Coordinates of C-alpha atoms in Angstrom, one line a residue:
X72 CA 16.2 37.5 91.0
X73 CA 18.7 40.0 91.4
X74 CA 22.2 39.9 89.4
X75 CA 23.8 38.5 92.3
X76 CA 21.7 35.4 93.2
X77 CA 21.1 34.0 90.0
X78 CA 21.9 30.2 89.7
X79 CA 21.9 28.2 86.4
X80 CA 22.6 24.0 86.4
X81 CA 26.6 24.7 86.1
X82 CA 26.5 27.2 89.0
X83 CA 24.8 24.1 91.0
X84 CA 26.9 21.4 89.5
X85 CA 30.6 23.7 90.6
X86 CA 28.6 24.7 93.7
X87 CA 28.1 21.2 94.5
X88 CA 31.6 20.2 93.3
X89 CA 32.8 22.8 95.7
X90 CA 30.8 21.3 98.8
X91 CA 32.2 17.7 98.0
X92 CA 35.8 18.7 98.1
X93 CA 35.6 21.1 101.2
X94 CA 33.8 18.0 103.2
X95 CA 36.8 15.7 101.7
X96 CA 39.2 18.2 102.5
X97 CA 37.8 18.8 106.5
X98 CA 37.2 14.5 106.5
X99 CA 40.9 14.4 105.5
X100 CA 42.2 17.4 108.2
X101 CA 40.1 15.0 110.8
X102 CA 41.5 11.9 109.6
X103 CA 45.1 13.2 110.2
X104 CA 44.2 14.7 113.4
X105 CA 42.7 11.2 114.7
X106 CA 46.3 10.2 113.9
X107 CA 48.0 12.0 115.6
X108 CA 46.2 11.5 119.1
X109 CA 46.8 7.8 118.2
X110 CA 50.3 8.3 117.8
X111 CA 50.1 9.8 121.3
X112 CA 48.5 6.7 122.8
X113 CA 50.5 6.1 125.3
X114 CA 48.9 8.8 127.3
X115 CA 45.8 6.7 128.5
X116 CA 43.2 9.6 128.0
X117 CA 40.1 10.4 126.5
X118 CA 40.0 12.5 122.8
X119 CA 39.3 16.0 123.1
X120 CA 36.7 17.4 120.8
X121 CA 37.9 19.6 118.4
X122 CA 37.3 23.3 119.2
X123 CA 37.0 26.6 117.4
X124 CA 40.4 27.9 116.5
X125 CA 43.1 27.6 113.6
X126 CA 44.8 24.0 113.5
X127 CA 48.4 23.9 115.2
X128 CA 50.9 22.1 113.4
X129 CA 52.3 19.7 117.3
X130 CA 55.5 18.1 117.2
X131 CA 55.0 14.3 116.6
X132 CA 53.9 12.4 119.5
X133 CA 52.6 15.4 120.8
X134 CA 48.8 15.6 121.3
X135 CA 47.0 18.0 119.2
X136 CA 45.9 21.3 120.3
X137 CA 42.1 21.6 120.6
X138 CA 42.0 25.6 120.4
X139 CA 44.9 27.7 118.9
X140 CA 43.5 30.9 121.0
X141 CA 43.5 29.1 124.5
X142 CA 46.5 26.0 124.6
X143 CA 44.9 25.8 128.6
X144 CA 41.2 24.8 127.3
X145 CA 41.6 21.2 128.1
X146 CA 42.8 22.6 132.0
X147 CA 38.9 23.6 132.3
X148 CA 36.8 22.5 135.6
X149 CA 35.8 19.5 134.9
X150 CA 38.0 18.2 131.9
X151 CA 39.3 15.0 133.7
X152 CA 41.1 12.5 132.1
X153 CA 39.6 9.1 132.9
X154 CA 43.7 8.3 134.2
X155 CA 43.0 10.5 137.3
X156 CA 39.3 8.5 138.3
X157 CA 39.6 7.3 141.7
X158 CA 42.5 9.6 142.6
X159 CA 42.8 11.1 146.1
X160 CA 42.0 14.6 146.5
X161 CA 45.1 16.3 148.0
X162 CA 47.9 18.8 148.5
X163 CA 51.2 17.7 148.4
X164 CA 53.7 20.1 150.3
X165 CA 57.2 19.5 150.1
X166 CA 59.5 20.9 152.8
X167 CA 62.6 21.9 151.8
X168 CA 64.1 22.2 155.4
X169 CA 62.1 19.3 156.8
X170 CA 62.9 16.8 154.4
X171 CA 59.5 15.6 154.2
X172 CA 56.0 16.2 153.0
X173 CA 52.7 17.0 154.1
X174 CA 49.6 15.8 152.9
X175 CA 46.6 18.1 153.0
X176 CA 43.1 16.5 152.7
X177 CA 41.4 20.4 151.1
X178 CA 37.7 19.4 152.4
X179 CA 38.8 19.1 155.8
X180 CA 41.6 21.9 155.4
X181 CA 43.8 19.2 157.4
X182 CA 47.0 17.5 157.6
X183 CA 46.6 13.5 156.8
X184 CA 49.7 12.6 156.2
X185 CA 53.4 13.1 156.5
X186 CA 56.5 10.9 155.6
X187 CA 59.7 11.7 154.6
X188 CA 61.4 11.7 151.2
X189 CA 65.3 12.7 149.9
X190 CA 67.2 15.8 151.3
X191 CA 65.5 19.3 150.3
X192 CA 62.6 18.5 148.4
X193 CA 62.0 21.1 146.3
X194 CA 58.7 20.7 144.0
X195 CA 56.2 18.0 143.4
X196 CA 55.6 17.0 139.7
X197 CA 52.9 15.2 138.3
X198 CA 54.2 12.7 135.3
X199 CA 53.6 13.2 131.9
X200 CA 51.4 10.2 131.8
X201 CA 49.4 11.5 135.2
X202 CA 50.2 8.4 136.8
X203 CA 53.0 9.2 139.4
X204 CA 53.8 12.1 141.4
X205 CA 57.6 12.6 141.8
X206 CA 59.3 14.7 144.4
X207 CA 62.3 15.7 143.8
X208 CA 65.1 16.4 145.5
X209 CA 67.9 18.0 144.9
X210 CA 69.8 17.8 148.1
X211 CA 71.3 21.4 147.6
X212 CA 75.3 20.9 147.2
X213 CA 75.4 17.3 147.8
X214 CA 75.7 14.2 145.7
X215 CA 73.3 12.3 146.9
X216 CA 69.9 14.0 144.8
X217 CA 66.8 11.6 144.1
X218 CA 63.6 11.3 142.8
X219 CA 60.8 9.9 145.1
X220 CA 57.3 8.6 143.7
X221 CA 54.0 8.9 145.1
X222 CA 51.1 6.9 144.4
X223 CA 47.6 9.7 143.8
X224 CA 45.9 6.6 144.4
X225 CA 46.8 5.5 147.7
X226 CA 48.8 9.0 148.6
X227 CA 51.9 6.9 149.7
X228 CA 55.1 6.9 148.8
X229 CA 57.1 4.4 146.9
X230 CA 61.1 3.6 146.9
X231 CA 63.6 7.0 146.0
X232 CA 65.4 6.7 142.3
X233 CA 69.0 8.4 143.0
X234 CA 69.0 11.0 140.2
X235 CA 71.8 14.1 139.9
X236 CA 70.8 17.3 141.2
X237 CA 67.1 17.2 140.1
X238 CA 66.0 20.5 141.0
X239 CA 62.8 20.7 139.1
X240 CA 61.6 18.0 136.4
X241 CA 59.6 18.8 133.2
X242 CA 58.4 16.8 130.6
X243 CA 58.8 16.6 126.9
X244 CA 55.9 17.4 125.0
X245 CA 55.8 14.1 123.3
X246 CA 55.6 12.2 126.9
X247 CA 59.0 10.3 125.8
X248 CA 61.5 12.0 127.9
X249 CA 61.9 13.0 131.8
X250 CA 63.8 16.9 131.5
X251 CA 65.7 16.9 135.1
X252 CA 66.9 20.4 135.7
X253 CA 69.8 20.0 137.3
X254 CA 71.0 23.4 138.3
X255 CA 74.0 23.2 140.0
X256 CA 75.3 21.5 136.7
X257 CA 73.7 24.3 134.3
X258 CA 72.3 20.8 132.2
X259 CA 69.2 19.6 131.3
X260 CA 68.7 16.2 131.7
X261 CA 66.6 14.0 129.2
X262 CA 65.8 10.5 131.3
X263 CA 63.3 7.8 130.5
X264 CA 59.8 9.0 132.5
X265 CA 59.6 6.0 134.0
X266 CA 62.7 4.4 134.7
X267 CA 64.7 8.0 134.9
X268 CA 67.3 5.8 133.2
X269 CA 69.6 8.9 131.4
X270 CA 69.1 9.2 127.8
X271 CA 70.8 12.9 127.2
X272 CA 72.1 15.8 128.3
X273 CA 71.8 19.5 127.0
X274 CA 74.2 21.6 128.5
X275 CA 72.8 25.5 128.9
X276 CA 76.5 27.0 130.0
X277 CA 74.9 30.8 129.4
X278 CA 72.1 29.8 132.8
X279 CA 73.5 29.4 135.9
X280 CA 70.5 29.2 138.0
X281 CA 68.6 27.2 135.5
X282 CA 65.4 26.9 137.0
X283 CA 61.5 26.7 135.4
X284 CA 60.4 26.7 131.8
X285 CA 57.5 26.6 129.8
X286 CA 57.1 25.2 126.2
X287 CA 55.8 26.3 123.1
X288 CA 52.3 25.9 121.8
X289 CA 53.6 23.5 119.3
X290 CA 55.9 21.8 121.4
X291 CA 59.4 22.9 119.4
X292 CA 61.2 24.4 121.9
X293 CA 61.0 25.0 125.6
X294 CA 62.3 28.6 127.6
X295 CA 64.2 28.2 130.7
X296 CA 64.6 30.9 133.1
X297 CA 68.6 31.4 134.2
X298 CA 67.9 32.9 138.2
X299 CA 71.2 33.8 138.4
X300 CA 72.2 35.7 135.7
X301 CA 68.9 37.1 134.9
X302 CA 68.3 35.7 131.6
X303 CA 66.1 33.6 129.7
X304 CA 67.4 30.1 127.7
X305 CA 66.0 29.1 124.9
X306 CA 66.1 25.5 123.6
X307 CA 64.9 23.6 120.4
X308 CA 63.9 20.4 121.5
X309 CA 64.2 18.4 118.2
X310 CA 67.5 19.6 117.6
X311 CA 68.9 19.0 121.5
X312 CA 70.3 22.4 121.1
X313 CA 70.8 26.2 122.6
X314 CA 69.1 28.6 120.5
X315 CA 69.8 31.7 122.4
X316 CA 69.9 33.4 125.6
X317 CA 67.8 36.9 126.7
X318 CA 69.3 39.3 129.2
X319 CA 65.9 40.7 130.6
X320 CA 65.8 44.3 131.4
X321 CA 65.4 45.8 134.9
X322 CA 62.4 48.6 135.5
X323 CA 63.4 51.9 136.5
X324 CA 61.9 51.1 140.0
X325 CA 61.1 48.4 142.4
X326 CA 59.1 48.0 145.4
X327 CA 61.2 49.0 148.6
X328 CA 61.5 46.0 151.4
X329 CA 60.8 47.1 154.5
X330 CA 61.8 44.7 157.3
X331 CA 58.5 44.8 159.9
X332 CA 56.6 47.5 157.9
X333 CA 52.6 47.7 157.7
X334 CA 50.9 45.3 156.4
X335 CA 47.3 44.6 155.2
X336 CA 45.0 43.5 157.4
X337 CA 41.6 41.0 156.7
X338 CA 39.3 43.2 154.6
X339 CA 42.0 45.2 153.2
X340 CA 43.1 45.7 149.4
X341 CA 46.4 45.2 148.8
X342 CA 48.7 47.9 147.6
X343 CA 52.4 47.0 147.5
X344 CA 54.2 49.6 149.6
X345 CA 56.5 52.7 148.6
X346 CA 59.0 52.4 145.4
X347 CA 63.1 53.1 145.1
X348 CA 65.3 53.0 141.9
X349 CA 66.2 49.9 141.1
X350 CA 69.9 49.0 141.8
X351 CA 69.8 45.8 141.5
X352 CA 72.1 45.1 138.2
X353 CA 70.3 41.8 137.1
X354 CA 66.9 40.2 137.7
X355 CA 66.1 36.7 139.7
X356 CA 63.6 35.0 136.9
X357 CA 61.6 32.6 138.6
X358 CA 58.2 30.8 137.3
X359 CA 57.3 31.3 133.5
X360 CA 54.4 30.8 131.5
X361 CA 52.9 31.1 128.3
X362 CA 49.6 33.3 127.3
X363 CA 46.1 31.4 126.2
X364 CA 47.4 32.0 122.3
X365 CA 51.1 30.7 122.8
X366 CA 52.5 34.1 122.0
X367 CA 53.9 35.5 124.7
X368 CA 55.3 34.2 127.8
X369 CA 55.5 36.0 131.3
X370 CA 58.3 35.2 133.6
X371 CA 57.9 36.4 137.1
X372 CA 61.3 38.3 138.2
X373 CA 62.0 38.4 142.3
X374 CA 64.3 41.7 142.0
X375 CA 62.3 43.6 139.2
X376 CA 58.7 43.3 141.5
X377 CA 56.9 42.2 138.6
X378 CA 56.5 40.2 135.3
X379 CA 58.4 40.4 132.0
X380 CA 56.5 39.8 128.6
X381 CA 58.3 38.3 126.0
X382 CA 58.2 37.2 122.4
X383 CA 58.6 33.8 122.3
X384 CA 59.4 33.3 118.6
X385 CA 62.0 36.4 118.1
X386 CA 63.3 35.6 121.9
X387 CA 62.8 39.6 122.7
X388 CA 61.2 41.3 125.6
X389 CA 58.2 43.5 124.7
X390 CA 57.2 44.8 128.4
X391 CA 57.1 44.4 131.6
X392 CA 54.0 44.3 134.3
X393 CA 55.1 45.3 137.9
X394 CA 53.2 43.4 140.6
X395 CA 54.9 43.4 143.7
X396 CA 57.6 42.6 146.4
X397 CA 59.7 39.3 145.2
X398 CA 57.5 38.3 142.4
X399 CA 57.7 34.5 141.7
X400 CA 55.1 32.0 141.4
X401 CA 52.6 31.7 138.1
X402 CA 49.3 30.5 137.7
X403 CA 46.5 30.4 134.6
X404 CA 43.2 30.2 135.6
X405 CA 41.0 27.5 134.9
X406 CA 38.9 29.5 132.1
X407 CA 42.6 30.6 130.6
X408 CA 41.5 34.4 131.0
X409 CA 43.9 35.3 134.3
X410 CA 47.6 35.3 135.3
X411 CA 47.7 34.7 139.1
X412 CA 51.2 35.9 140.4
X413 CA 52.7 35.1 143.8
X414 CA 54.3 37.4 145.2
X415 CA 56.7 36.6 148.3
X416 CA 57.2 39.6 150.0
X417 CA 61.1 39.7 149.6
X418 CA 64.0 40.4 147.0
X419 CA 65.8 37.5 149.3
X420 CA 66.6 34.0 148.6
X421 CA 66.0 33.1 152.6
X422 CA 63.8 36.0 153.3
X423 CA 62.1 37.1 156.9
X424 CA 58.5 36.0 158.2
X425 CA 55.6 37.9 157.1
X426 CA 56.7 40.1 154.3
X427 CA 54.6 42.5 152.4
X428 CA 53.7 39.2 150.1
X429 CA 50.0 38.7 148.1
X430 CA 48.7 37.9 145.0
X431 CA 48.7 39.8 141.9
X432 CA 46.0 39.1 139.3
X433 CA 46.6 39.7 135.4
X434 CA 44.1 39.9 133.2
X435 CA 45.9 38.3 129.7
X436 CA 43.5 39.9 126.8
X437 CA 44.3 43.3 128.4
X438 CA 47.6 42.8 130.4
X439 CA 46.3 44.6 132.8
X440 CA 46.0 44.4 137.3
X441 CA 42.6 43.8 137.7
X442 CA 42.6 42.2 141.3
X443 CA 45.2 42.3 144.3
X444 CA 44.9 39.8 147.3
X445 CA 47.3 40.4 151.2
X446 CA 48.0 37.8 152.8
X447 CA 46.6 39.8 156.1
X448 CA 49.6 40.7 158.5
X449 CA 51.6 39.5 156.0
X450 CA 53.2 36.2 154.6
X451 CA 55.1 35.0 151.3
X452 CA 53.3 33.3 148.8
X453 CA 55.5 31.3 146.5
X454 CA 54.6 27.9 144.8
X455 CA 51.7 26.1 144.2
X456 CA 48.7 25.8 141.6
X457 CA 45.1 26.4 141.5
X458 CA 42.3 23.2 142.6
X459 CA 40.6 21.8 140.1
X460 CA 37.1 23.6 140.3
X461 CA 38.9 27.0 140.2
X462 CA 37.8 28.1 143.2
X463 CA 41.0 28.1 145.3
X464 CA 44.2 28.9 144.7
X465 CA 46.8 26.9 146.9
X466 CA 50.1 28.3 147.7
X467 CA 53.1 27.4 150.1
X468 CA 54.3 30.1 152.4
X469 CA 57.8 29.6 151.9
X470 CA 59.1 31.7 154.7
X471 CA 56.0 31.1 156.8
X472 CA 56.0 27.4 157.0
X473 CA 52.8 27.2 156.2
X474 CA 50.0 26.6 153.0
X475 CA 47.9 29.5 152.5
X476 CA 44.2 28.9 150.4
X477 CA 43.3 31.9 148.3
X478 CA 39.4 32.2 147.4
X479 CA 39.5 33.1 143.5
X480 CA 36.5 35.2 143.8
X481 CA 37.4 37.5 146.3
X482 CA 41.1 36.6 147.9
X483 CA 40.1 35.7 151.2
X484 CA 43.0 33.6 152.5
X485 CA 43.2 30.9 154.9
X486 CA 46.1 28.8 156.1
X487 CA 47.4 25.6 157.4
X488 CA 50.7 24.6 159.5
X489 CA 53.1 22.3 157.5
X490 CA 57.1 21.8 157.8
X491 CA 60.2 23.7 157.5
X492 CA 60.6 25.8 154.5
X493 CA 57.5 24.3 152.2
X494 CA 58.4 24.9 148.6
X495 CA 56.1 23.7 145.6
X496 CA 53.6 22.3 146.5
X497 CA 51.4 20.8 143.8
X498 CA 47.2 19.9 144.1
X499 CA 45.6 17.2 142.6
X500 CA 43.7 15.6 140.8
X501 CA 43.9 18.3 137.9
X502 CA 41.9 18.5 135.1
X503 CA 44.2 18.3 131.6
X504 CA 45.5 15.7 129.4
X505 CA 49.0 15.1 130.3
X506 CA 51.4 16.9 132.2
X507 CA 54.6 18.6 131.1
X508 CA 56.0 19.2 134.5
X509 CA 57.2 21.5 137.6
X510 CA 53.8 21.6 140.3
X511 CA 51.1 20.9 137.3
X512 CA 51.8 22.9 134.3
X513 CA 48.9 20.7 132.5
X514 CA 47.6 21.0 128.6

């Protein structure tokens, strides 16, 4: 033998030693990992198998996270929970101006439904729990806001909850707590997910325009994007308090709107048109989401053209992606390797019909453009999510009253008629565990 590899009895004895406390050690790592999914049993689903990657330390009552590198893993085709057997394949499509929504059966690529819900729906949000599908809506300047359930079972609606100004609606990590954004109020509201009984408020005076969020890998504190000021909240959720607010920074250039310019037509690439400096004074954050590895997150910005990175942790900016016209709706990809941005095809809050809108696709090891999809003659993609297979991306056509279909292999688009104004629209059944919110933002 050489030096190296010689063993004598008290090498094998500490060797052995060694062996036996490593396997107590991982038994006991196990042990307090079955824990804590039991501790999160109220979410009726089935236990995920533990996955290469560093352990996260979760929030209590949060479920564990199978894969430190990839917090999307359990999102994957075909990782159902056993909640969501029996569930109605659909797209829900809530029409802001209509005050309805449209129910989409995707094999047919046809309207099956329609009833109407509260003034100006505004997103549809799948519970924590993946039970209920709330719409909510905020009736835009009125008093008279509520939350309306569906049924994924039976696609129907049940009886509206009057709830203040719920905008959007998150969900706390730990599945105890509703988060109503109520933006006219600049408050998060924390409300029992099931009764939307209030619990608390957390006031964010810094965001007018509070609007979508993401959360942490770990679940300690969620980011809010402020629309009108062009900032970025952040908020420790243990606490119930502001940590601090990020003025994001506005590119040198933007994409120049051009009211009935050219657009692509079928079988052409999408390039976003000519630039100009950028005036504007402060962005128009919209969607945010965070990278596979909980890092970074990405906020799409609807006057910079494009996405902002950020440090999560030291609440800074570290670049910027520019991806075109009115930039505003975000989307992982089931195998947690791509961004999908929506683009709208205006800087405008109520923008014109068939703007210079597509879809930008990110590549997040790289954070790099690696695919761009028209919408031919023009459109302006905004809300939605991707189906469950991967294989289509569905988006509402916010100016266009109608869905558009995306094919994630190539961007061929398709589209179907709906109301007035349809906003975000969410698909389902999803593949995930639970649900923390806005059209499907699933771990």
């Amino acid at each position: 033998m050489e030096r190296g590899t010689r063993v004598n009895r008290r090498g094998a004895l500490a060797t052995a030693t060694f062996a036996a406390v490593a396997l107590l050690a991982a038994a006991a790592w196990l042990a307090a990992q079955r824990a804590q999914a039991q501790a999160a049993a109220s979410a009726p689903v089935a236990a995920a198998p533990i996955e290469v990657g560093l352990p996260i330390a979760t929030v209590p009552g949060m479920p564990p996270v199978p894969d430190a590198r990839n917090l999307y893993s359990e999102t994957a085709a075909g990782k159902f929970s056993p909640v969501v057997q029996g569930d109605l394949e659909r797209i829900y499509v809530p029409n802001l101006r209509s005050h309805d929504v449209v129910v989409i059966d995707p094999a047919t690529m046809k309207v099956v439904d329609r009833f109407k819900v509260g003034r100006s729906p505004q997103h549809i949000v799948p519970s924590w729990d993946l039970r209920t599908l709330w719409v909510t809506n905020n009736a835009e300047g009125r008093t008279d806001g509520s939350l309306t359930p569906i049924d994924p079972r039976t696609g129907k609606p049940g009886n509206s909850l009057p709830v203040d100004d719920p905008y959007n609606m998150y969900f706390s990590p730990d599945g105890k707590s509703a988060i109503v954004v109520a933006e006219a109020h600049k408050r998060l509201d924390f409300r029992d997910p099931h009764t939307m009984a209030l619990q608390y408020s957390i006031a964010v005076p810094g965001c007018p325009g509070v609007n979508h969020a993401d959360f942490s890998i770990d679940g300690r504190f969620a980011i809010f994007t402020c629309e009108f000021s062009g900032a970025l909240v952040k908020v420790d959720l243990g606490e119930r308090k502001v940590l601090g607010y990020l003025k994001l920074q506005m590119p040198a250039t933007r994409y120049k709107e051009v009211a009935g310019g050219a657009r692509a037509q079928p079988g052409q690439v999408w390039e976003p048109g000519e630039t100009e400096v950028c005036t504007a004074k402060r962005g128009m954050p919209q969607d945010i989401r965070s990278s596979p590895d909980g890092k970074r997150f990405y906020v799409a910005d609807m006057h910079a053209d494009g996405v902002h990175v950020v440090d999560g942790e030291s609440l800074t900016q570290v670049g910027f992606i520019a991806t075109g016209l009115g930039a505003h709706g975000l989307y992982p990809s089931r195998d947690g390797k791509q961004l999908y941005v929506a683009n709208r095809g205006s800087h405008q809050v109520h923008g014109p019909r068939l703007g210079d809108g597509g879809v930008t696709v990110i590549d997040f090891a790289t954070e790099k453009i690696v695919a761009r999809w028209p919408v031919p003659g023009g459109g302006s993609p905004d809300m939605g999510n991707i189906s469950s297979d991967g294989k289509w991306l569905w988006l509402a056509a916010r100016y266009d009253d109608a869905v558009y279909r995306f094919d994630t292999r190539n961007g061929d688009v398709r589209q179907v008629k709906v109301g007035a104004e349809p906003h975000g629209l969410t698909v389902w059944p999803q593949p995930g565990r639970y649900s923390l919110g806005h059209t499907g933002n699933l771990r």
